[in-house]
Coordinates of C-alpha atoms in Angstrom, one line a residue:
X1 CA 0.0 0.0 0.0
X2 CA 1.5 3.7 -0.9
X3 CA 2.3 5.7 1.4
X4 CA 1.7 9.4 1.4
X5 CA 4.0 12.3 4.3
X6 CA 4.1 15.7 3.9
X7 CA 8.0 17.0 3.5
X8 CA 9.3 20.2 4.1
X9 CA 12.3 20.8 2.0
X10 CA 14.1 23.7 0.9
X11 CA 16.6 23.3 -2.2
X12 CA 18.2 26.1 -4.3
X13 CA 16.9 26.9 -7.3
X14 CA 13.3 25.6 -6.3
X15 CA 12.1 29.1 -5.0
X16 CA 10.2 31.4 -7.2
X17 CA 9.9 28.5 -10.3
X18 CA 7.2 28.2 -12.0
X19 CA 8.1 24.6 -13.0
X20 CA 7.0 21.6 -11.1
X21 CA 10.5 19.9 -10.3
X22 CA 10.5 15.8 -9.6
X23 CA 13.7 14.5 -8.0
X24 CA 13.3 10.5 -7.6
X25 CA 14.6 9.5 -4.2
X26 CA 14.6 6.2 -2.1
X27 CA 11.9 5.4 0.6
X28 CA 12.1 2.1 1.8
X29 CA 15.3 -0.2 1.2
X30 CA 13.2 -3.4 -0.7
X31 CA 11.3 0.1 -2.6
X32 CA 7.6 -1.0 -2.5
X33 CA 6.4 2.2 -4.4
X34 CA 5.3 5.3 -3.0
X35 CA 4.8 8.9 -3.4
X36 CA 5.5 11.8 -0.7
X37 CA 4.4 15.3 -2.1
X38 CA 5.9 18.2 -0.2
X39 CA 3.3 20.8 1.0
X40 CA 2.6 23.3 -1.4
X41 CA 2.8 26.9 -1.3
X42 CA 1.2 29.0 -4.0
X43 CA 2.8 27.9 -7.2
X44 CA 6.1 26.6 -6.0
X45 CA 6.0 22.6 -4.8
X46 CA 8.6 20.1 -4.9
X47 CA 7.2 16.7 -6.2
X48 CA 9.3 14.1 -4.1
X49 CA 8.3 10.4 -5.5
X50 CA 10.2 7.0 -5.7
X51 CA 10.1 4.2 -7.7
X52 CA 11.1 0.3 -7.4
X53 CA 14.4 0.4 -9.9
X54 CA 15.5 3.7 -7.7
X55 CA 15.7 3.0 -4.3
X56 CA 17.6 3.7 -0.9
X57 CA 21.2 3.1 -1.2
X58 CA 21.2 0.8 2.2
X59 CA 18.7 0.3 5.1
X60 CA 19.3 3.6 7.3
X61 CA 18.6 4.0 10.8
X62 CA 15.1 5.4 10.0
X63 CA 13.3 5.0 6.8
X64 CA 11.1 7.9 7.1
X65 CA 14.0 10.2 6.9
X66 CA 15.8 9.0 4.5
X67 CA 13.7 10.8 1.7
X68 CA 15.0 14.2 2.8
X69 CA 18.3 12.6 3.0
X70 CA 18.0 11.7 -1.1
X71 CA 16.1 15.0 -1.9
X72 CA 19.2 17.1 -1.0
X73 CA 21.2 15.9 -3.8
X74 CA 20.8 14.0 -7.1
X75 CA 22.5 11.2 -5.8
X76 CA 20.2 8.4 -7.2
X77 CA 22.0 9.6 -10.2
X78 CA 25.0 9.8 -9.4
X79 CA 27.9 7.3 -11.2
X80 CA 28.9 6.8 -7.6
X81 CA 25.9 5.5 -6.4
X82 CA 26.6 1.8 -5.5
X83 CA 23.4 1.2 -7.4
X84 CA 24.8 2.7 -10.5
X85 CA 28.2 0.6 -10.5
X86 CA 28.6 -1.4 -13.4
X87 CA 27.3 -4.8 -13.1
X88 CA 31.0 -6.4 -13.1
X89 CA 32.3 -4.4 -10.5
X90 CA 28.8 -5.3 -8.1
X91 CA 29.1 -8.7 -8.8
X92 CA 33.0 -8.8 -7.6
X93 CA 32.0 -6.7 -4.4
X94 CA 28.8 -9.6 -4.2
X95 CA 31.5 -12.0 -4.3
X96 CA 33.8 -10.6 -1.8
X97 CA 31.4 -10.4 0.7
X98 CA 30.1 -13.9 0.2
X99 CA 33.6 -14.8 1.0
X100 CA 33.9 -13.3 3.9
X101 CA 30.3 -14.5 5.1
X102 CA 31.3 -18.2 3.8
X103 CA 34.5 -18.4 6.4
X104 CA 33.3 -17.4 9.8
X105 CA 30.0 -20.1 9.3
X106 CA 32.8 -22.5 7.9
X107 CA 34.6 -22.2 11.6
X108 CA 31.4 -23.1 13.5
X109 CA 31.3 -26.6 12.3
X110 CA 34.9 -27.5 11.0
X111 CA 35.9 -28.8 14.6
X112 CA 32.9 -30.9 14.6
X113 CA 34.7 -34.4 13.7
X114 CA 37.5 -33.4 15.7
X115 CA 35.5 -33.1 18.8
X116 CA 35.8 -36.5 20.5
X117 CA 40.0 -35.9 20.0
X118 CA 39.3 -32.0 21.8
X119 CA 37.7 -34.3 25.0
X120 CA 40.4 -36.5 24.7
X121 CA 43.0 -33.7 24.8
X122 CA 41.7 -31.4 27.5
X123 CA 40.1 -34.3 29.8
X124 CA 36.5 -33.5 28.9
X125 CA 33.9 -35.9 30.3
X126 CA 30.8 -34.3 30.4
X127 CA 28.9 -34.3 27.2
X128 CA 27.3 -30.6 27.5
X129 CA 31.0 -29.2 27.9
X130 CA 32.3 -31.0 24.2
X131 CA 28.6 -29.6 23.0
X132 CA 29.4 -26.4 24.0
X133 CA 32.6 -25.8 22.6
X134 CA 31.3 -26.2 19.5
X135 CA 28.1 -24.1 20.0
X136 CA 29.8 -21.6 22.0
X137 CA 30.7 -19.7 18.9
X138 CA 27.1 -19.0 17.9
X139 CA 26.3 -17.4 21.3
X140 CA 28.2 -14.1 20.5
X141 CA 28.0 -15.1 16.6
X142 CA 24.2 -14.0 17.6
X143 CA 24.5 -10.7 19.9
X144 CA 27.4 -9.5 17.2
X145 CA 25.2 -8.2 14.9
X146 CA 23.6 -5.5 17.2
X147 CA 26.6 -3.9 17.9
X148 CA 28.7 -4.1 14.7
X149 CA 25.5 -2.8 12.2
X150 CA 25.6 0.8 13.8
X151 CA 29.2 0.7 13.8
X152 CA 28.9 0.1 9.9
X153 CA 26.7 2.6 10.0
X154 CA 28.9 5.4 11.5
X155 CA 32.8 3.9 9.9
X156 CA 30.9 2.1 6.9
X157 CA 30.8 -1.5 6.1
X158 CA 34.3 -2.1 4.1
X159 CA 36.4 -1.7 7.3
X160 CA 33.9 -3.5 9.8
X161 CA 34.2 -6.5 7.1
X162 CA 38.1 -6.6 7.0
X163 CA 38.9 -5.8 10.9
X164 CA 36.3 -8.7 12.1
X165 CA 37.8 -11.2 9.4
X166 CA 41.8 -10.1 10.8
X167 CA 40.8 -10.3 14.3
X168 CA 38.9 -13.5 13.7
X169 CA 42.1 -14.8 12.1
X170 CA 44.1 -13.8 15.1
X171 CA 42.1 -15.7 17.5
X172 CA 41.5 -18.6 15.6
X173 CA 45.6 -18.9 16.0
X174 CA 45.1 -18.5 19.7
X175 CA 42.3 -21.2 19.9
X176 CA 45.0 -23.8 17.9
X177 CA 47.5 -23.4 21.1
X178 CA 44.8 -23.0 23.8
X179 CA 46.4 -24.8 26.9
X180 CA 43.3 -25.4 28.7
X181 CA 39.2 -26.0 27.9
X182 CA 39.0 -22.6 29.8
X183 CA 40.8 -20.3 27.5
X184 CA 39.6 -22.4 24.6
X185 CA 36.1 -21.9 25.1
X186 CA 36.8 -18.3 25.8
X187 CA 38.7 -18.0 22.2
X188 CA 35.7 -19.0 20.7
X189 CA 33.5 -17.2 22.4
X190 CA 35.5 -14.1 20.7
X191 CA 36.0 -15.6 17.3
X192 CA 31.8 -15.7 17.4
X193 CA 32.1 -11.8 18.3
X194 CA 34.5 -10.9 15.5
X195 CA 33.5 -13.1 12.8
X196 CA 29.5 -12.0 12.9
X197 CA 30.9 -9.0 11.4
X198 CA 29.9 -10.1 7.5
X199 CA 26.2 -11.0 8.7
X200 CA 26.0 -7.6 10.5
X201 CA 27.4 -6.2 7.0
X202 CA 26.7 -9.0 4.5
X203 CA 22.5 -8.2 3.9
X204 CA 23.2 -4.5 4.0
X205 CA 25.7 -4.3 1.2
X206 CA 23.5 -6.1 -0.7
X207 CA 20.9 -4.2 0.1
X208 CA 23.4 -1.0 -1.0
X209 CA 24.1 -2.9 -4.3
X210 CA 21.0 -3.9 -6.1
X211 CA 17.3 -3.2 -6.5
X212 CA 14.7 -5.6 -5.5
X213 CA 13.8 -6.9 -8.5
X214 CA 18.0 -7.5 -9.0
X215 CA 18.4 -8.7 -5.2
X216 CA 17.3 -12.2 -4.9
X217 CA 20.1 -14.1 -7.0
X218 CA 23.0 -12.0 -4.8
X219 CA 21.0 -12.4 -1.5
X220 CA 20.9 -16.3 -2.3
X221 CA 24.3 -16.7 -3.4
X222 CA 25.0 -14.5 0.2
X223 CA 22.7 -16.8 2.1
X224 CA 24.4 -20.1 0.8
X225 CA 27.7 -18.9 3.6
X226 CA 26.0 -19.0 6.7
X227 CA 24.4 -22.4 5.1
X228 CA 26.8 -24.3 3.1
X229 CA 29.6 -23.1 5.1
X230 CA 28.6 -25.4 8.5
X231 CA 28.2 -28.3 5.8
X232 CA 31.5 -28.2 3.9
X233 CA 33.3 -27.4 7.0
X234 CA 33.1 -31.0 8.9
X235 CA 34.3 -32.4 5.1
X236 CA 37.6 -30.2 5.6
X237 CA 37.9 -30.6 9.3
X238 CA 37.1 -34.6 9.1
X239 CA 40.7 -35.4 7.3
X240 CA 42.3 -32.4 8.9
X241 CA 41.6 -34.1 12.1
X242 CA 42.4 -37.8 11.2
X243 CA 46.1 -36.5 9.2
X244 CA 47.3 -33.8 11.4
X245 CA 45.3 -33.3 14.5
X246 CA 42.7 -30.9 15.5
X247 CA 44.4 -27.6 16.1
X248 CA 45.3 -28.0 12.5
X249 CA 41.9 -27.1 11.8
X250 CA 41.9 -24.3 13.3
X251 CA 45.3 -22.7 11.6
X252 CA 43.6 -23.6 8.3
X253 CA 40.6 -21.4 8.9
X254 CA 43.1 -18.8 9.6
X255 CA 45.2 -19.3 6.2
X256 CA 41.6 -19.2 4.5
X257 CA 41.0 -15.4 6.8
X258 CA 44.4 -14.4 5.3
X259 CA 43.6 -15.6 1.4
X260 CA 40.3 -13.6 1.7
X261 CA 42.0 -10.6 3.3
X262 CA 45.1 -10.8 0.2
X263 CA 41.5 -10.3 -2.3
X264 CA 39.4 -8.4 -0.2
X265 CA 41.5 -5.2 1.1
X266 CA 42.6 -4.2 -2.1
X267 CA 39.3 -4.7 -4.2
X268 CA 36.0 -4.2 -1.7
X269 CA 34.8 -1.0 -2.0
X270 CA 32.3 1.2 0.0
X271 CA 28.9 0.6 -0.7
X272 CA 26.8 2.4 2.2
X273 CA 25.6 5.3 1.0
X274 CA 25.3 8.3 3.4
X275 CA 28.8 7.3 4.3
X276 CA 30.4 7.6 1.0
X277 CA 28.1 10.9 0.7
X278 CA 29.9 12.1 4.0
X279 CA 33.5 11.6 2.9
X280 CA 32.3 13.4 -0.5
X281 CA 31.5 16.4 1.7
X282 CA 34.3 16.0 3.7
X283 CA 36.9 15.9 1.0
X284 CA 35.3 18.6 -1.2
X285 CA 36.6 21.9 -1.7
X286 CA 34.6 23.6 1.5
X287 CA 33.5 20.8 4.0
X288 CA 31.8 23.1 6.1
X289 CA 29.4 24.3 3.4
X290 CA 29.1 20.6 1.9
X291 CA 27.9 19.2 5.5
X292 CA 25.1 21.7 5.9
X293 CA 23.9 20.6 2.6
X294 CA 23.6 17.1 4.3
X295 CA 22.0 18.0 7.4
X296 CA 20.2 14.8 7.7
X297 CA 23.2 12.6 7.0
X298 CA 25.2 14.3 9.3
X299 CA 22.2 14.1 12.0
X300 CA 21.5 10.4 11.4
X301 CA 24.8 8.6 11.0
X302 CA 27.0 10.8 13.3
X303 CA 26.1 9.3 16.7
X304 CA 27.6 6.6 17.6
X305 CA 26.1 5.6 21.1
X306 CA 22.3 6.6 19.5
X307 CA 22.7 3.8 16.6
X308 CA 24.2 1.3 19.0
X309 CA 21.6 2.0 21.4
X310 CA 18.9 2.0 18.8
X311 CA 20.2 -1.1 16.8
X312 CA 20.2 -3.0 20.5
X313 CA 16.3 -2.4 21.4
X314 CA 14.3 -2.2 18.3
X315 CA 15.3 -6.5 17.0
X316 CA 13.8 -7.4 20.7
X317 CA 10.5 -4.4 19.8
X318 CA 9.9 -6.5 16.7
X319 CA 10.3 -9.6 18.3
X320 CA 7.9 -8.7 21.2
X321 CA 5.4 -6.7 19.4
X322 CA 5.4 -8.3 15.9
X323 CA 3.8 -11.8 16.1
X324 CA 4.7 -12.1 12.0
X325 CA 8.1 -11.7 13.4
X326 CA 8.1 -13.5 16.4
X327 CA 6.8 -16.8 14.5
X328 CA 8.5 -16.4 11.3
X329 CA 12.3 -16.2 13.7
X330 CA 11.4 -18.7 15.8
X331 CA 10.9 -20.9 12.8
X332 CA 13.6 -19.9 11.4
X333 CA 15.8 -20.4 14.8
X334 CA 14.2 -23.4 14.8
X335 CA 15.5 -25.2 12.0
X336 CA 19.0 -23.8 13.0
X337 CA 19.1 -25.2 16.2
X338 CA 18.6 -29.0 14.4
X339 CA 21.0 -28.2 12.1
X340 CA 23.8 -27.6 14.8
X341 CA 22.6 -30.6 17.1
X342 CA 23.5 -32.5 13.8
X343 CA 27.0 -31.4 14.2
X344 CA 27.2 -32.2 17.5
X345 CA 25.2 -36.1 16.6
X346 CA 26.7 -36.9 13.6
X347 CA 30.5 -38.1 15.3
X348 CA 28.6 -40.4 17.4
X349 CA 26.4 -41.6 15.1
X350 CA 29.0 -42.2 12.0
X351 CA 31.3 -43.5 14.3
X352 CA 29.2 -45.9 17.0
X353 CA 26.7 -47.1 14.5
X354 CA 28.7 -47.3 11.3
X355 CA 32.2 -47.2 12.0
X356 CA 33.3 -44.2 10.4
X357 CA 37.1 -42.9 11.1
X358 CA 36.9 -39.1 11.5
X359 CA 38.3 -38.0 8.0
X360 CA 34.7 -40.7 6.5
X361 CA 32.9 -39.0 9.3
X362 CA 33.4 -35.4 7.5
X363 CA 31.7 -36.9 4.2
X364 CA 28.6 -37.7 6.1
X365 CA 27.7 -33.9 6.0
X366 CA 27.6 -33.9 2.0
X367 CA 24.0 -34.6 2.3
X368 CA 23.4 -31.0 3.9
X369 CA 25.8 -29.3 1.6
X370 CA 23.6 -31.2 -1.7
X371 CA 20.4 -30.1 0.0
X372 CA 21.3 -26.7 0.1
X373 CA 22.9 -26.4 -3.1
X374 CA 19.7 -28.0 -4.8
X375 CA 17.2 -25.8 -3.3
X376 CA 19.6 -22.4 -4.1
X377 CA 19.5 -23.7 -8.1
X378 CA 16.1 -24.7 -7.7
X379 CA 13.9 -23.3 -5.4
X380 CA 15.7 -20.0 -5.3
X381 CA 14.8 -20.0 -9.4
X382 CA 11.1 -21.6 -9.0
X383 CA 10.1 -18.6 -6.1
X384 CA 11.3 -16.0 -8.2
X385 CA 9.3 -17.3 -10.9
X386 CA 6.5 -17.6 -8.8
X387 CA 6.8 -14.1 -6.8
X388 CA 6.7 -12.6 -10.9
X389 CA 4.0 -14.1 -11.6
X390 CA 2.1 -13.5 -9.0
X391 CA 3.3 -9.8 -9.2
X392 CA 2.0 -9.8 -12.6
X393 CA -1.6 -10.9 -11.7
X394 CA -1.4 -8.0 -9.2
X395 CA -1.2 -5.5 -12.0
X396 CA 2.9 -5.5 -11.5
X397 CA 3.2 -4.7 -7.8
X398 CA 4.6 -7.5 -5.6
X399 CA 3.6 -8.2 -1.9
X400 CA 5.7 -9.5 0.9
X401 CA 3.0 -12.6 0.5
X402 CA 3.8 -13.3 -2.9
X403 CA 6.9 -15.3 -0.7
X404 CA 4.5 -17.3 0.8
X405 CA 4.3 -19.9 -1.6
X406 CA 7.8 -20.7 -1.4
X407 CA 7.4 -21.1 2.2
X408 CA 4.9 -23.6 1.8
X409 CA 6.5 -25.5 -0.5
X410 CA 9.6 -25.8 1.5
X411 CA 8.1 -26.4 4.7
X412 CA 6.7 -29.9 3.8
X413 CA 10.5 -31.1 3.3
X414 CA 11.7 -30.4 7.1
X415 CA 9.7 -33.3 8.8
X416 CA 9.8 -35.6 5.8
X417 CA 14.0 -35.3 5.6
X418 CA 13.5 -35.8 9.8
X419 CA 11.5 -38.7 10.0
X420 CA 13.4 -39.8 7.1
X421 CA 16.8 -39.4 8.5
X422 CA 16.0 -40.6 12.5
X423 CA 14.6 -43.8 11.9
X424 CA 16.7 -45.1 8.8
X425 CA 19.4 -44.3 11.4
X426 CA 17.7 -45.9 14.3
X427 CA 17.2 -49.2 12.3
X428 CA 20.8 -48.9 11.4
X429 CA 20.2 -49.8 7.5
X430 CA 22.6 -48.7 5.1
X431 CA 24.6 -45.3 6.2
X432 CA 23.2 -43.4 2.6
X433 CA 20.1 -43.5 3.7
X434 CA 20.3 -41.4 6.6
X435 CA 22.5 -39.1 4.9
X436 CA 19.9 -38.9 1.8
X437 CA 17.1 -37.4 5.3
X438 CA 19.4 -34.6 5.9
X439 CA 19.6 -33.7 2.2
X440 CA 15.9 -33.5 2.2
X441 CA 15.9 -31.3 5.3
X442 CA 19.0 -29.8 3.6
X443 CA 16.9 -28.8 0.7
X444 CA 13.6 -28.2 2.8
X445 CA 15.9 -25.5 5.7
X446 CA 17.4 -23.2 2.6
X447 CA 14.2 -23.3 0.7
X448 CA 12.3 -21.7 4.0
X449 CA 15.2 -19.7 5.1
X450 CA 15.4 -17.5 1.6
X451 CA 11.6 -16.4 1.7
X452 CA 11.4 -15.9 5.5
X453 CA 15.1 -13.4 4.8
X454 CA 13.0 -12.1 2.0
X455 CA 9.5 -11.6 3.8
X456 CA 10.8 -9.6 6.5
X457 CA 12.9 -7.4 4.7
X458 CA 9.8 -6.4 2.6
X459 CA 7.1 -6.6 5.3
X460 CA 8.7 -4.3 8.1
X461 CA 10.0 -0.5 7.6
X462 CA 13.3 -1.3 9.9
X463 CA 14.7 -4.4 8.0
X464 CA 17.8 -4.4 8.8
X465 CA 16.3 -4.8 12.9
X466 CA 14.0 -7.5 11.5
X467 CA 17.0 -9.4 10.6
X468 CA 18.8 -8.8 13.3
X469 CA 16.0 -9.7 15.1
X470 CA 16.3 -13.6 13.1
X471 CA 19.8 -13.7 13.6
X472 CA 19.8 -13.0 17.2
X473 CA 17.2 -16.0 17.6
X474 CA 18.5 -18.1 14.9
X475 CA 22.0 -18.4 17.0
X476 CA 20.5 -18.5 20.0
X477 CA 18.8 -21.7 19.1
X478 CA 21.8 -22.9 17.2
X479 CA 23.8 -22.6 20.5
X480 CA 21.0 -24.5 22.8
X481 CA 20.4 -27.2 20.4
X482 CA 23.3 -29.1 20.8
X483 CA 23.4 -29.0 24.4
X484 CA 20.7 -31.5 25.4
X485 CA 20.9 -33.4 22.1
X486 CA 22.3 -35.8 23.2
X487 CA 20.2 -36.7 26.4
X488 CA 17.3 -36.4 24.2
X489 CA 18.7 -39.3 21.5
X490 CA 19.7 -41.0 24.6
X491 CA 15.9 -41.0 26.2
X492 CA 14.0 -41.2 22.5
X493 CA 16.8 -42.4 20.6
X494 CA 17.3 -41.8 16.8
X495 CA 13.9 -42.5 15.1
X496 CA 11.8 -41.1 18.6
X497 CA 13.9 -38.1 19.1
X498 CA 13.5 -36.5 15.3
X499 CA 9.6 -37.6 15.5
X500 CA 9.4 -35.4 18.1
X501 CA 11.6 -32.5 15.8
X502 CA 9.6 -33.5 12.7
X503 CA 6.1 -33.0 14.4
X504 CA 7.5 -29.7 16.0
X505 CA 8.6 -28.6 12.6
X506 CA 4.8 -29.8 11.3
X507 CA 3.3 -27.3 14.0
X508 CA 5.2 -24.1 13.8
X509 CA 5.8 -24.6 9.6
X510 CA 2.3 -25.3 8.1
X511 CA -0.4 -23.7 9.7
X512 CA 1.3 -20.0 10.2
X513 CA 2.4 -19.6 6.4
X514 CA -0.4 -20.7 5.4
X515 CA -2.1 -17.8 7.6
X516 CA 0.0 -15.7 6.5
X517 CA -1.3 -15.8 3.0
X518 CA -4.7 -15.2 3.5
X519 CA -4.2 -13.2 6.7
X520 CA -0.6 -11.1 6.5
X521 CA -1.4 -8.0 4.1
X522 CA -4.3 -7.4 6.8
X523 CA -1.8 -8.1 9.9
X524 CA 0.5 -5.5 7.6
X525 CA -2.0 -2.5 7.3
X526 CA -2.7 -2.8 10.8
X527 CA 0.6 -3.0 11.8
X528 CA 2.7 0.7 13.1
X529 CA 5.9 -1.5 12.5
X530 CA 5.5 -2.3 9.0
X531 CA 5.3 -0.8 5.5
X532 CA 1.7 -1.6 5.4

């Protein structure tokens, strides 16, 4: 639904013309369309009015201000617009970034076969201890976010991205030569910290880079780090483990921090708007004069402590007064939170049941990694299709519901690939068939994650906070999962225990988006969070 505020803006060369002047700017950063006319005094009005190829530049601090911000320059124009970079060079930065946001995920799960040789090592007996040094990571991995967005914000994203990934090689290195569980699981507690840096910057400079109707491939290709990553890491850290012991492991993930720094510092560029705009000002030939024409950039992205502050509370406002929110996260956290108790299951499984030596144990979480990399060729490709046509029907305007139907569809894969993979393992039949369940919930947890990313980012005015908002619960799960998984498989076991995930998944999955379709643009137009 349009939108409609009245603006009060003041531009040279707009007094005392008799000419109706438009200047297209950027409301909302996923650009539904709408129109906000300036009030009018006797013949002289400014016509301020956006369209869905021309939108914000990244997701500010507070959408309803960022029109004035655009209105004081031409700068959807402008060559140095990140939306008006040549394809190539958005494509490279697209790349870098997914780089970055592929190695941090990778370092959650690449100890994972390597964890019965860390008990071993340090004298670990209890079970929720070896859990957590694996899930330990995804407890700050979660808070990260809130504090590292504003601080992209205020310094922009390129330097965020390539401190977090340094720092997160440095204490990687630490963790290899921990001499105790104590300062291990504290190194890892940092390494969460410093390497949620690309998912605090990752969706933004996407965001910053293309246009909704351009976003979904590069926020797919994005999405497959935090995904494929966890998958492909075990692989790695399986022979790593078996060959040269564990801390190799984590030496590797800081050789793979240092080959992504060698690419990245020299060729990722800036793409956060007001804060390229900024150093424009600052650097032009009278700064002073170039910041009061930016009033509102210099207002909005020059305090620090107000962004933090305001990038802290507003994920938990959504999350407490935005029931769309609150269901679609939890879902979403859900599904996480299995797909880390696999990690911490799978060594005991692979290894008790079928005999697997650490290195085979690593190839057990191919079936993950082929899940996700089907549903990103497919579905990713089958709910764009879909959200088109369904645009089309609705004379060319799309609606966060349109991403419904991709919901759906994925939704009935969870519990199949859960059922599927707990009881082919708990009658012990051949190993690929329990490894063919988690490719189905593989392929049923991306196909879910895209359009839940995608649905919040176009349903609520503060996206970047509705993300955070995920990402906060997504890790949170992620990091509780593991630690009573294996009491649960011990009281359920294999086939009892996922029936009891599967009909979970069945509950929170199939009734709500299917609500949603019928119910969510009318939840939206009531809604003082949303875009309506």
């Amino acid at each position: 639904m349009s939108q409609v505020e009245t603006l009060d803006i003041s531009r040279p060369g707009t007094a005392g013309s008799d000419a109706t002047k438009t200047i297209r700017v950027h409301a909302d950063s996923i650009g539904s369309l709408h129109e906000v006319n300036e009030k009018q005094t006797g013949d002289d009005f400014l016509k301020v009015q956006t369209a869905g190829d021309e939108e914000e530049s990244a997701i500010p601090e507070d959408k309803k201000e960022e029109p004035l911000e655009n209105a004081e320059d031409d700068w959807i124009h402008d060559p140095r617009n990140p939306r008006n970079w040549p394809a190539g060079k958005k494509w490279t930065m697209t790349a870098i970034v997914s780089a970055y946001t592929f190695v941090t995920p990778l370092a959650t799960s690449m100890m994972a076969p390597g964890l019965p040789e860390i008990a071993l090592k340090y004298g670990i007996t209890s079970e929720t201890i070896i859990s957590m040094v694996l899930s330990i990571f995804l407890l700050t991995f979660a808070f990260g976010p809130l504090f590292l967005a504003p601080l992209s914000e205020i310094y922009g994203r390129t330097w965020i991205l390539h401190i977090g990934n340094l720092l997160f090689l440095v204490f990687n290195l630490i963790c290899a030569y921990a001499p105790n569980t104590g300062v291990l699981l504290g190194m890892r507690l940092i390494c969460g910290f410093v390497g949620s840096a690309p998912i605090a910057c990752g969706g933004g400079t996407i965001s910053d880079l293309f246009s909704e109707r351009d976003r979904a491939s590069a926020m797919a290709i994005y999405s497959l780090g935090p995904l494929i990553g966890p998958a492909v890491g075990p692989i790695a850290g399986g022979f790593i483990t078996e060959t040269v012991g564990f801390k190799w492991v984590f030496i590797v993930i800081s050789v793979l921090c240092g080959i992504v720094s060698i690419v990245g510092i020299p060729l990722l560029r800036e793409t956060y708007a007001p804060v390229i705009r900024l150093k424009i000002a600052k650097h032009s030939a009278d700064p002073e004069k170039a910041a009061k024409a930016h009033p509102h950039l210099m207002q909005n992205h020059g305090s620090g402590l107000h962004l933090i502050w305001v990038n802290i509370s507003r994920p938990f406002i959504l999350l407490t007064r935005s029931f769309v929110c609150f269901v679609l996260s939890l879902y979403m956290a859900f599904m996480y939170g299995i797909y880390y108790l696999m990690f911490t299951t799978f060594p005991e499984l692979f290894s008790v049941t079928y005999g697997f030596s650490p290195g085979i144990q690593g190839l057990c979480y191919i079936g993950l990694g082929f899940g996700f990399v089907l549903a990103t060729i497919i579905g990713a490709s089958v709910a764009d299709k879909v959200y088109h046509s369904l645009s089309i029907r609705n004379g060319g305007k799309g609606k966060p519901e349109f991403r419904v139907p991709a919901l759906i569809f994925g939704s009935f894969f969870v519990p199949v690939g859960l059922f599927w993979y707990g009881w082919s393992a708990q009658a012990k039949i051949h190993w690929i068939m329990p490894i063919i369940g988690t490719g189905v919930f593989g392929f049923g947890m991306m196909t879910t994650y895209l359009p839940i990313q995608l649905y919040l980012v176009d349903t609520f005015t503060y996206a970047a906070s509705a993300l955070a908002a995920a990402s906060v619960f997504r890790s949170t799960l992620g990091f509780a999962f593991p630690l009573f998984g294996s009491q649960m498989y011990a009281a359920l076991g294999n086939g009892g225990g996922n029936s009891l995930l599967a009909g979970l998944a069945i509950v929170l999955g199939i009734p709500f988006p299917v609500w949603l379709w019928y119910k969510g643009e009318e939840v939206r137009q009531r809604s003082t969070l949303s875009r309506s």
